Coordinates of C-alpha atoms in Angstrom, one line a residue:
X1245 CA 7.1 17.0 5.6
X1246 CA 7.2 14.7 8.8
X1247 CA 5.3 17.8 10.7
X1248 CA 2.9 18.3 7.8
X1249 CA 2.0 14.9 8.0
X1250 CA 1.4 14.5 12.3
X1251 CA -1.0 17.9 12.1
X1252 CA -2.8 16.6 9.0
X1253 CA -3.5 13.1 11.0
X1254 CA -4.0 14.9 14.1
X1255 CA -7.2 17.0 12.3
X1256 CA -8.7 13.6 10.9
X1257 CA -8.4 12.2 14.1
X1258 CA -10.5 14.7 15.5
X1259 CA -13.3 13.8 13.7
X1260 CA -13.8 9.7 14.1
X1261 CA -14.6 9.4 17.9
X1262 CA -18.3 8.1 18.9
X1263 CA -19.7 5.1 20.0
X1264 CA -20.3 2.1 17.6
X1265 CA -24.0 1.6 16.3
X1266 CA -24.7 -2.0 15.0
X1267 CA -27.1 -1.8 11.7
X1268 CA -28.5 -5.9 10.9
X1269 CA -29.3 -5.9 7.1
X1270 CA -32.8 -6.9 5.7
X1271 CA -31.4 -7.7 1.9
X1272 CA -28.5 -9.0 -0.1
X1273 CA -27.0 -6.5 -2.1
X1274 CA -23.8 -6.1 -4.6
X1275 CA -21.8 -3.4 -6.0
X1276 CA -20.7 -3.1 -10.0
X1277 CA -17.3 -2.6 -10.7
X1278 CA -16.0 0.5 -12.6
X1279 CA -15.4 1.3 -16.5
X1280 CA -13.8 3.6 -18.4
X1281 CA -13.1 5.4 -15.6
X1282 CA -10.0 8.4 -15.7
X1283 CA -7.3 9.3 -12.5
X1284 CA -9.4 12.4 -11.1
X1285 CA -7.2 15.4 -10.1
X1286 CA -7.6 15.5 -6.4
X1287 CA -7.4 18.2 -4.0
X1288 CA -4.4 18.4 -1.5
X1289 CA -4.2 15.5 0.7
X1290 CA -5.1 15.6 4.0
X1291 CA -4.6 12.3 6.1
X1292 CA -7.1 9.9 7.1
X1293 CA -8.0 9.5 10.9
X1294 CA -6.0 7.3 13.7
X1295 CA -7.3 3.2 14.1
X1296 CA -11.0 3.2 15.7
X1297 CA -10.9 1.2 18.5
X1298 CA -12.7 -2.3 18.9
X1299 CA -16.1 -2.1 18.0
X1300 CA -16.8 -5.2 20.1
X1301 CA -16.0 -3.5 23.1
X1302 CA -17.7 -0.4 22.4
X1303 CA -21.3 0.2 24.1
X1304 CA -24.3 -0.3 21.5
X1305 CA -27.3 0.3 21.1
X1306 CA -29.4 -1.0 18.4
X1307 CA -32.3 0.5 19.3
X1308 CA -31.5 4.5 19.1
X1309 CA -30.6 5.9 15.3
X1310 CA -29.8 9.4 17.2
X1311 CA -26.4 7.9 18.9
X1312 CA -23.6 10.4 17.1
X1313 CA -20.3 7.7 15.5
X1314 CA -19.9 5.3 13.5
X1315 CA -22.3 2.6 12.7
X1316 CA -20.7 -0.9 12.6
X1317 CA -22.1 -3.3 9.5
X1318 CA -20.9 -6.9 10.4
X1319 CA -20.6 -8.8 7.5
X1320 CA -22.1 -12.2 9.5
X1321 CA -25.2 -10.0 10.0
X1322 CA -25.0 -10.2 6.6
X1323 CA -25.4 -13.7 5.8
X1324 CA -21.1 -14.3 5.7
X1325 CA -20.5 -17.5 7.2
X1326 CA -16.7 -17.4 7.6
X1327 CA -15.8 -21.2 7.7
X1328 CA -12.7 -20.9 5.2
X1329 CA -14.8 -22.4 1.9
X1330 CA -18.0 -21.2 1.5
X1331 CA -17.9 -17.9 -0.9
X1332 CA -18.6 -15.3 1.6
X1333 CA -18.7 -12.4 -1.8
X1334 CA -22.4 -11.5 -1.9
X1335 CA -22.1 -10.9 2.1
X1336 CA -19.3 -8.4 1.8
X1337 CA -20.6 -6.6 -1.1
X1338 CA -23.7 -6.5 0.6
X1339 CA -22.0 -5.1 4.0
X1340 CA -20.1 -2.5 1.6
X1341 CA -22.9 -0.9 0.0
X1342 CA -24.9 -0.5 3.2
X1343 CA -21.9 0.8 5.3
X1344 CA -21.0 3.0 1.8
X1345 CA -23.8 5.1 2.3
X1346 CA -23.4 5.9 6.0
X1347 CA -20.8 8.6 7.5
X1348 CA -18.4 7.3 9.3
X1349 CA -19.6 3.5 8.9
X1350 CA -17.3 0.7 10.0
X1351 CA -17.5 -3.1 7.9
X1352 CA -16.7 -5.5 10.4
X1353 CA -14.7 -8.9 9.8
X1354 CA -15.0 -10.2 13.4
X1355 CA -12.5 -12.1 14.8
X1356 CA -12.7 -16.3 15.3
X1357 CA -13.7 -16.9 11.4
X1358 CA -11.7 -17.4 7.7
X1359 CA -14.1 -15.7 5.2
X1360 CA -13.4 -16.7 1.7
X1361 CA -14.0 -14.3 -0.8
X1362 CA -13.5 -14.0 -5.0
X1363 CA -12.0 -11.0 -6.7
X1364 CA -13.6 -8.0 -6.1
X1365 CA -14.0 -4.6 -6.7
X1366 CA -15.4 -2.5 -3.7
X1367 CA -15.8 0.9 -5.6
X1368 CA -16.9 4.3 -3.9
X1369 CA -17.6 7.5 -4.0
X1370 CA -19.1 6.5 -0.4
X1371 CA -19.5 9.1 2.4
X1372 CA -16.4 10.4 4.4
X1373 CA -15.0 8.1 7.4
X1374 CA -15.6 4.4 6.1
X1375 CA -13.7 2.1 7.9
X1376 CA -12.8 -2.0 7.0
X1377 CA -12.0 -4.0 9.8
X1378 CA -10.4 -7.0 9.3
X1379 CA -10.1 -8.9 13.1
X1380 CA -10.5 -12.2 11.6
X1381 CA -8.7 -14.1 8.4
X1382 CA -9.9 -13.0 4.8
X1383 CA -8.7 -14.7 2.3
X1384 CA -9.1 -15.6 -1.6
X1385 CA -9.6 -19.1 -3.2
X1386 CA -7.0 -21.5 -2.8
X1387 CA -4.7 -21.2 -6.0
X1388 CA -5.5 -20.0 -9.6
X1389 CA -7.2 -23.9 -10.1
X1390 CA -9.7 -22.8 -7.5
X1391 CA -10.1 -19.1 -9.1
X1392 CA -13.5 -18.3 -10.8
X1393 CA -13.1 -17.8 -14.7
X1394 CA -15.1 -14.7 -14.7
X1395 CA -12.6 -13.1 -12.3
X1396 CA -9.5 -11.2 -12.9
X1397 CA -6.7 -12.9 -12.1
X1398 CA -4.3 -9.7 -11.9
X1399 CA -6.1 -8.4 -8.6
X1400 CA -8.2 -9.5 -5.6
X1401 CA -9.1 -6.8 -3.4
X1402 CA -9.8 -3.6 -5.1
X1403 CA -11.0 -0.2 -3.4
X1404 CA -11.9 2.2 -5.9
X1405 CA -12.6 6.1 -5.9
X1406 CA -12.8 6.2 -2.5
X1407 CA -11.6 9.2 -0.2
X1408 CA -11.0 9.7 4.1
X1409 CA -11.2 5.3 4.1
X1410 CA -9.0 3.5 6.2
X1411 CA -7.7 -0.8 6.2
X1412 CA -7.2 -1.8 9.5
X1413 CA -7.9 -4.5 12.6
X1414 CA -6.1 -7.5 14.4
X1415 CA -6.4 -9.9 11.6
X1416 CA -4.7 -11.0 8.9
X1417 CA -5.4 -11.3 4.8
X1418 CA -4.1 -14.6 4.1
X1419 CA -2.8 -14.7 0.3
X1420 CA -2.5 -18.1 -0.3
X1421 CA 0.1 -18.0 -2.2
X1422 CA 2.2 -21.2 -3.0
X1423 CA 0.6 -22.6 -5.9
X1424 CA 0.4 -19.0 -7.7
X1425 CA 4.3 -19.0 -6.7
X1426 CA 4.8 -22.3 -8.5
X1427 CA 3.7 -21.8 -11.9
X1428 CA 6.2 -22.7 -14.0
X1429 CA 6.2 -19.5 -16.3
X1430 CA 7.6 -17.9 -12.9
X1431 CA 11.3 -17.1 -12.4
X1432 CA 13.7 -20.1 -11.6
X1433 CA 10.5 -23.0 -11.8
X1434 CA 12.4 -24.1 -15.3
X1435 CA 15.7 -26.3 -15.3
X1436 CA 18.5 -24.6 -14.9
X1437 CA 16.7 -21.7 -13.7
X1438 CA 14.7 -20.8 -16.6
X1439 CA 11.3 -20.0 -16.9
X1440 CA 8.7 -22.4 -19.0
X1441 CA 6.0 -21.0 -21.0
X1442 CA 2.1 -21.2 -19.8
X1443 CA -0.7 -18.5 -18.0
X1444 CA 1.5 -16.1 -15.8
X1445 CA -1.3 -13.9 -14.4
X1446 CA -1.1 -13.5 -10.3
X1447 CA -3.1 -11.0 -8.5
X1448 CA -2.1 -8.5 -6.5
X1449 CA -3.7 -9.2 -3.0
X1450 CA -4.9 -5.7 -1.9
X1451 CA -5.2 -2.5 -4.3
X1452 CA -6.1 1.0 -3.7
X1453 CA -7.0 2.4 -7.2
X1454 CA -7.8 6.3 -8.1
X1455 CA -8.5 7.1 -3.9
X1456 CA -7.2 9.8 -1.4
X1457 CA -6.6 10.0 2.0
X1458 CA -6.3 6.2 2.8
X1459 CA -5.2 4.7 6.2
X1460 CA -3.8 1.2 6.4
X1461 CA -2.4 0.1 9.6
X1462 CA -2.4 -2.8 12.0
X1463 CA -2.8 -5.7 9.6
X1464 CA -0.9 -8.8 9.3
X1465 CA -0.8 -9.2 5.5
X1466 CA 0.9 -12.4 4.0
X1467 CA 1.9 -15.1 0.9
X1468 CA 0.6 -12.8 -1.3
X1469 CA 0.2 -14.3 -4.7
X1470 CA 2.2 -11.2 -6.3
X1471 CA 2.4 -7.3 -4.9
X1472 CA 1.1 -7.7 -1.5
X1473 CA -0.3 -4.4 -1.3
X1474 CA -0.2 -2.0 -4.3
X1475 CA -1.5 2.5 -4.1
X1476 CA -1.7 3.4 -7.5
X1477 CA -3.4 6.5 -8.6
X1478 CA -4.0 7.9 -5.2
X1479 CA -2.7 11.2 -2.8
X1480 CA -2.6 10.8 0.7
X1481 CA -1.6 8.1 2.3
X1482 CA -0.5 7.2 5.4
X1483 CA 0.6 3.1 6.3
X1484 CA 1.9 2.0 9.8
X1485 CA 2.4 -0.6 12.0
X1486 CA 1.4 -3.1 9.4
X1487 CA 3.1 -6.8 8.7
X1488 CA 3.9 -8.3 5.4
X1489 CA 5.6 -11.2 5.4
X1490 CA 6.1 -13.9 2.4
X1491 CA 9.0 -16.6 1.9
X1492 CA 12.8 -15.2 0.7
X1493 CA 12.3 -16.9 -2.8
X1494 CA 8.0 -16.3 -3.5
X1495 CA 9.0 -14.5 -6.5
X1496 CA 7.5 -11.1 -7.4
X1497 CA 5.7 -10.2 -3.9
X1498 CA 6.7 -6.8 -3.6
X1499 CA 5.3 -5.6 -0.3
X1500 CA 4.1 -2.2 -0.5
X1501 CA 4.5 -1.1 -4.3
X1502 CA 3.2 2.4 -5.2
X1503 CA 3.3 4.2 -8.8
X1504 CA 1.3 7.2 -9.7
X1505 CA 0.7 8.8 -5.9
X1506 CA 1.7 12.0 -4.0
X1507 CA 2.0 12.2 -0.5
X1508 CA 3.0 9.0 1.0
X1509 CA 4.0 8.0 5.0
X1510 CA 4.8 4.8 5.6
X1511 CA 6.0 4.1 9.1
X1512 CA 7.0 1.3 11.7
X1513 CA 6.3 -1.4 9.7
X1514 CA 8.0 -5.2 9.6
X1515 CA 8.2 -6.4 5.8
X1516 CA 9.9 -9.8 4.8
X1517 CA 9.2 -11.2 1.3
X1518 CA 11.0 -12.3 -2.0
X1519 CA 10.9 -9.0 -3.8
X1520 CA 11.4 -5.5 -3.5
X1521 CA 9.9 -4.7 0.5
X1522 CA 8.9 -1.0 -1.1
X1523 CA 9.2 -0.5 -4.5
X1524 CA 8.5 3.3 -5.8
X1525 CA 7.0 3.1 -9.1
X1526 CA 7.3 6.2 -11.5
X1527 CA 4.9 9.5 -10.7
X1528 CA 5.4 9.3 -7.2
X1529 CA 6.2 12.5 -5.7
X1530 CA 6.5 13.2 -1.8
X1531 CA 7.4 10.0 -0.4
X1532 CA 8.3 9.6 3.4
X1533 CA 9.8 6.1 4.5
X1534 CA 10.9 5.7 8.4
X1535 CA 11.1 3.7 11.2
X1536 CA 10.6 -0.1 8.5
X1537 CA 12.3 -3.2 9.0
X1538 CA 13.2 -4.9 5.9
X1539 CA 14.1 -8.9 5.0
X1540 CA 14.8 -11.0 3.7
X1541 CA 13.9 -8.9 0.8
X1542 CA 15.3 -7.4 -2.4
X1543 CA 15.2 -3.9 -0.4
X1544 CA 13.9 -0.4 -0.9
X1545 CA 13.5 0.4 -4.7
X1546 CA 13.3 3.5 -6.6
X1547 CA 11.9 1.9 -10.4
X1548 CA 12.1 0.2 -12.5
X1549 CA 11.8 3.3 -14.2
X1550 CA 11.6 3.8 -17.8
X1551 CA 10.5 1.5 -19.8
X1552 CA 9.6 0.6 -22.7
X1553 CA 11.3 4.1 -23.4
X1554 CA 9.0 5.5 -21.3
X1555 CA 9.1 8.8 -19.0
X1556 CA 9.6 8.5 -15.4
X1557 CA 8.8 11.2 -13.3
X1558 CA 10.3 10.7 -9.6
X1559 CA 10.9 13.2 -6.3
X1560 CA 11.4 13.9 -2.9
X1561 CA 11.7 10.7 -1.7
X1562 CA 12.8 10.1 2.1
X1563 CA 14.1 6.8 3.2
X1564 CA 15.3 7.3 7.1
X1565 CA 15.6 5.3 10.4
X1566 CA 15.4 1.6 8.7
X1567 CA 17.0 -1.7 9.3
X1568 CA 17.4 -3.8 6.2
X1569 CA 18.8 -7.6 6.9
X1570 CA 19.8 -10.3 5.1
X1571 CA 19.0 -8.4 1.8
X1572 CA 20.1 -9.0 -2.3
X1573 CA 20.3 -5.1 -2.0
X1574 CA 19.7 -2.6 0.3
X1575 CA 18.7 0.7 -0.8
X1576 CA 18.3 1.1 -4.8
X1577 CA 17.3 3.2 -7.7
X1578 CA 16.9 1.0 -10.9
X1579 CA 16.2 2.7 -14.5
X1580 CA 16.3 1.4 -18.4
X1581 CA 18.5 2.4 -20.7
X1582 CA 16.3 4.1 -23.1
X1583 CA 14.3 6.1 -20.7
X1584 CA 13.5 10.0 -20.2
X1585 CA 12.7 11.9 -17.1
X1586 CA 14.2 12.4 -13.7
X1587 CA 14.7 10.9 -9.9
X1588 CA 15.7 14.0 -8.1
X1589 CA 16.0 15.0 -4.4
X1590 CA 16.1 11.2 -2.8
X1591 CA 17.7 11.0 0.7
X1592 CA 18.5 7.8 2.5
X1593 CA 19.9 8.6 5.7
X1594 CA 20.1 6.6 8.8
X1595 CA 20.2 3.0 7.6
X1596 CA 21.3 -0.2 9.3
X1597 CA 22.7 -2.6 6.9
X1598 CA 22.8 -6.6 8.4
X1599 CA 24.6 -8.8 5.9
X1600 CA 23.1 -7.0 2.8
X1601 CA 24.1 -7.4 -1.0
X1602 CA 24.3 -4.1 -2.8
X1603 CA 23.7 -2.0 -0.1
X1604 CA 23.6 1.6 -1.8
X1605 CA 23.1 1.2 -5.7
X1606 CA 22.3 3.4 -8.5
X1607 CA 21.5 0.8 -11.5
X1608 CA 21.1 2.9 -15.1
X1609 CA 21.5 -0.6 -16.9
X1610 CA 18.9 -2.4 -15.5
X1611 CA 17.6 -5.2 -17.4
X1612 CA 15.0 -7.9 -16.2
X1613 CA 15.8 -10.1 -18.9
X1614 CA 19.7 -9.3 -19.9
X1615 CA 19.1 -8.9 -23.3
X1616 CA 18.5 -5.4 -23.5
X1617 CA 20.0 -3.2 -26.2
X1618 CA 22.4 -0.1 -25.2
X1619 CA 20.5 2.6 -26.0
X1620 CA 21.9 6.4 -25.3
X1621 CA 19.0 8.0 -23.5
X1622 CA 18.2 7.3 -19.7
X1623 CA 16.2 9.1 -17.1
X1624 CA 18.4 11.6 -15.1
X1625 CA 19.4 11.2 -11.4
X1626 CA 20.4 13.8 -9.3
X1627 CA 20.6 15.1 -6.3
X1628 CA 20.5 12.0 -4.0
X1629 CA 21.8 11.8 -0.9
X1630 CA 23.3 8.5 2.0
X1631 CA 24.0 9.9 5.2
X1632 CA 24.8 7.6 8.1
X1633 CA 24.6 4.4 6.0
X1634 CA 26.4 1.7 8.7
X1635 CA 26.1 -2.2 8.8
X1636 CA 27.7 -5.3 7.2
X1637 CA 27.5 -6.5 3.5
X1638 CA 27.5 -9.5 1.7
X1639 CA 30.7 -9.7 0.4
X1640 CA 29.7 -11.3 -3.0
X1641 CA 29.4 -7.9 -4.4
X1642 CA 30.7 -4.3 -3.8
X1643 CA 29.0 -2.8 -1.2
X1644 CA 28.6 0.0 -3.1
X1645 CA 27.5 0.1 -6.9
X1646 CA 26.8 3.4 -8.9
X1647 CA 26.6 2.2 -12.8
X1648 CA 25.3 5.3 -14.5
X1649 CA 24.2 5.9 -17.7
X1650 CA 27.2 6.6 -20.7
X1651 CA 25.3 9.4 -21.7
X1652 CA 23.2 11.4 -19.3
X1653 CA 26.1 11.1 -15.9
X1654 CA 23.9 10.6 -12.3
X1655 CA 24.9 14.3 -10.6
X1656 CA 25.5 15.7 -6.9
X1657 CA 25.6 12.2 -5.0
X1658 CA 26.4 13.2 -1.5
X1659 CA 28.2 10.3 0.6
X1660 CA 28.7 10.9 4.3
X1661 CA 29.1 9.0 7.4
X1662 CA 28.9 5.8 5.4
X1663 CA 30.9 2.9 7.2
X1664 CA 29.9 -0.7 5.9
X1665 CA 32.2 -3.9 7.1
X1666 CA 32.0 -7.7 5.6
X1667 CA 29.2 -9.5 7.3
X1668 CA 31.9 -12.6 6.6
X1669 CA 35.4 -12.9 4.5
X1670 CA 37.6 -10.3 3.6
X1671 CA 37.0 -6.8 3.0
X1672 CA 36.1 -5.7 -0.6
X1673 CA 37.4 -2.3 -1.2
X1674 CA 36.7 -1.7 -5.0
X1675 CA 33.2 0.2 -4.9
X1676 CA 32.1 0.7 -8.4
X1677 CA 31.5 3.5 -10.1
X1678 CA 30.4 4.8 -13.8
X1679 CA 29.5 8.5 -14.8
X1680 CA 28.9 9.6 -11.2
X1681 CA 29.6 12.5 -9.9
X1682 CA 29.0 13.8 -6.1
X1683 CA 31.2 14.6 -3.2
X1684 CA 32.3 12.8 0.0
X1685 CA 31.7 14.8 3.0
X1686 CA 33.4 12.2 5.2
X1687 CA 36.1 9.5 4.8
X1688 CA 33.8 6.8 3.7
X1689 CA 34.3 2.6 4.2
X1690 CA 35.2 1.2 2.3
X1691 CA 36.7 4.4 0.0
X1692 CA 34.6 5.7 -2.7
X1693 CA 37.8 6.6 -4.9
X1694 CA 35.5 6.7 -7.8
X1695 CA 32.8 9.4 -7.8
X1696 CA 33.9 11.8 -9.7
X1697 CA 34.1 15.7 -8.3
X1698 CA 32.5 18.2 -10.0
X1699 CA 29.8 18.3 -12.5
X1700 CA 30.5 16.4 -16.3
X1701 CA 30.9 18.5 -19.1
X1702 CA 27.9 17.9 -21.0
X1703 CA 25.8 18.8 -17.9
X1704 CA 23.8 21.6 -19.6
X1705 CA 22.3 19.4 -21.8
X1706 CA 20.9 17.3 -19.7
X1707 CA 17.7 19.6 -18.5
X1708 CA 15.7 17.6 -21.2
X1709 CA 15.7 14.4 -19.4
X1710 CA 14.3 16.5 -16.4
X1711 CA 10.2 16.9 -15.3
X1712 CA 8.4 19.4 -15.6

């Protein structure tokens, strides 16, 4: 898949080299965000082209409509004043729908400013090549008391139906965070760790929505109020060399989260936040993870998944060549009792542990709340594979933890070349396991006594929890 991906980029990048043509606006404009709108079935991704380079160092020239590239719409030309409080909104929009309806057009958010802007949806189909380049800070209002009424306070940035657009630049999306963070309906503001009632709704900073062939790379992206980033809906994507970074206890700020998308790269990325750093959502199919660095975090999630008593569709995920430090888990696939469906073909191979909780866990109980009934059906795991899984734990917990479900067994887990060591205190050498069944292909540390050879009796009648 790794090859698949580096020809697919290497065609796109082809087709994005050119000078930079500056276009100065001569009215305000604004786009209308979608309705009623349905996932479209896309055609087979192909990924988006590599970072432009700097369009303020690239030779202009205002003058000639004939230069061949793209065309460069900054959004000060457009009447943003990027001072950190004025409501810069009707400038971007305005920069959008100009730069929408030009190939290979490039927004520009120029370096040296803070441009404040309110939720909004920047919705396509535009032409092929669009490019958003943040060098500067963008940011939303400060905290949900400064947040518009009108606006939705589950997202912030939203690109819609878009395909071949790219995210990218020096700068950094500033999420201003904290006060969302501190709302007391949010986990452990209550005494005694509880949660007290009152409006919960925190947007997601950035959200690509029902697009294909997107490109996000180069960003600093922090304190998001929730998700930081979120793909849902969307085939091909590629993400690399970006930064997310919130506090270890800013609770639900999953880094990247996707759910509903095919096709996925994400590469050489640094993530530190107070949730999941990836989180795989169900639907996702085609996933490649290598080369991230991950904490303090709750480490790289497979689900929730089902439910609700939903299905959850999940497969050929890759997690490879990763560091994950001073983690509550390290790499996990979470499910609900009460589920149907499958996570099939998942390999985690090549994984630095450094003072990690949980460091390889299948969880079939999950339970946000821990008042969830037993229930007897469960979305199937198979086929999931750690290979070269080596580091130090956390000694408060097994370093491994495989609790599957009573009724539907997790199948073919394949340990090998895993070797993990207390970070501090003595060694704990009770994993734990629960209707699992797999093999060790090498002596394993601490021993894995407890996975079960073989397949479990009732295996045949387990197809109906698979996909089709």
């Amino acid at each position: 898949m790794k090859i698949i991906i580096f020809l697919s980029l290497l065609v796109f990048s082809m087709n994005v080299e050119g000078r930079y043509h500056f276009h100065k606006n001569q009215k305000k404009a604004s786009s209308d965000p979608p309705s009623n709108a349905t996932i479209p079935q896309p055609q087979p991704p192909v990924y988006p082209p590599s970072v432009p380079s700097d369009p303020g160092s690239a030779p202009t020239n205002p003058g000639d409509d004939t230069d061949s590239g793209p065309c460069v719409f900054d959004v000060t030309d457009y009447g943003a004043i990027g001072d950190g409080s004025t409501d810069d909104t009707p400038a971007f929009k305005a920069a959008w729908k100009a730069a929408c309806a030009v190939a290979s057009a490039t927004i520009l958010v120029p370096s040296g400013c803070t441009f404040m802007i309110t939720s909004t949806i920047f919705s396509g189909p535009c032409k092929s090549g669009l490019v958003f380049q943040v060098d500067g800070i963008l940011t939303p209002p400060a905290g949900p008391d400064c947040w518009p009424e009108k606006d939705s306070k589950k997202q912030w940035l939203v690109f819609y139906k878009l395909d071949n657009m790219t995210l990218t630049g020096t700068g950094t999306i500033e999420g201003n965070g904290q006060d969302w963070w501190d709302l007391p309906c949010k986990p452990h503001r209550g005494p005694g760790g509880t949660t007290l009632p009152g409006p919960c709704d925190s947007p997601t900073l950035i959200r690509f929505f029902m697009s294909s062939n997107l490109h996000l790379s180069g960003l600093r992206i922090q304190n998001s109020p929730m998700f930081h980033v979120k793909f849902d809906g969307c085939e091909g994507v590629m993400i690399d060399k970006v930064s997310i970074s919130s506090p270890k206890l800013s609770p639900n700020t999953d880094g990247i989260h996707i759910e509903n998308t095919k096709s996925v790269g994400i590469y050489n990325s640094m993530i530190g936040n107070g949730d999941d750093c990836i989180s795989i959502g169900p639907g996702c199919v085609n996933v490649d993870i290598e080369g991230v660095t991950c904490g303090p975090s709750h480490g790289i999630s497979i689900g929730s998944l089902g439910v609700h008593n939903s299905q959850a569709c999940v497969s050929n995920i890759t997690v490879s060549n990763v560091i994950i430090r001073d983690s509550d888990n390290g790499v996990r696939i979470k499910t609900w009792q009460g589920g149907a469906g499958s996570v099939t073909g998942i390999a985690f191979e090549n994984i630095q542990m450094e003072n990690v909780r949980n460091c390889a866990i299948i969880d079939q109980y999950y339970c946000a709340n821990k008042n969830c009934e037993n229930q007897t059906s469960a979305v199937y795991v198979r086929d999931i594979s750690f290979r070269n899984i080596k580091g130090t734990y956390d000694v408060r917990s097994p370093p491994i933890h495989f609790a599957c479900s009573d009724s539907v067994a997790c199948t073919n887990i394949t340990m090998s070349e895993v070797e993990l060591l207390p970070f501090e205190g003595e060694l704990v050498d009770d994993p734990f396991c629960w209707n699992a069944y797999g093999v060790q292909e090498t002596l394993t540390i601490p021993p894995i006594d407890c996975l079960q050879d073989g397949m479990p009796q009732s295996v045949s009648d387990e197809g109906v929890y698979e996909c089709s």
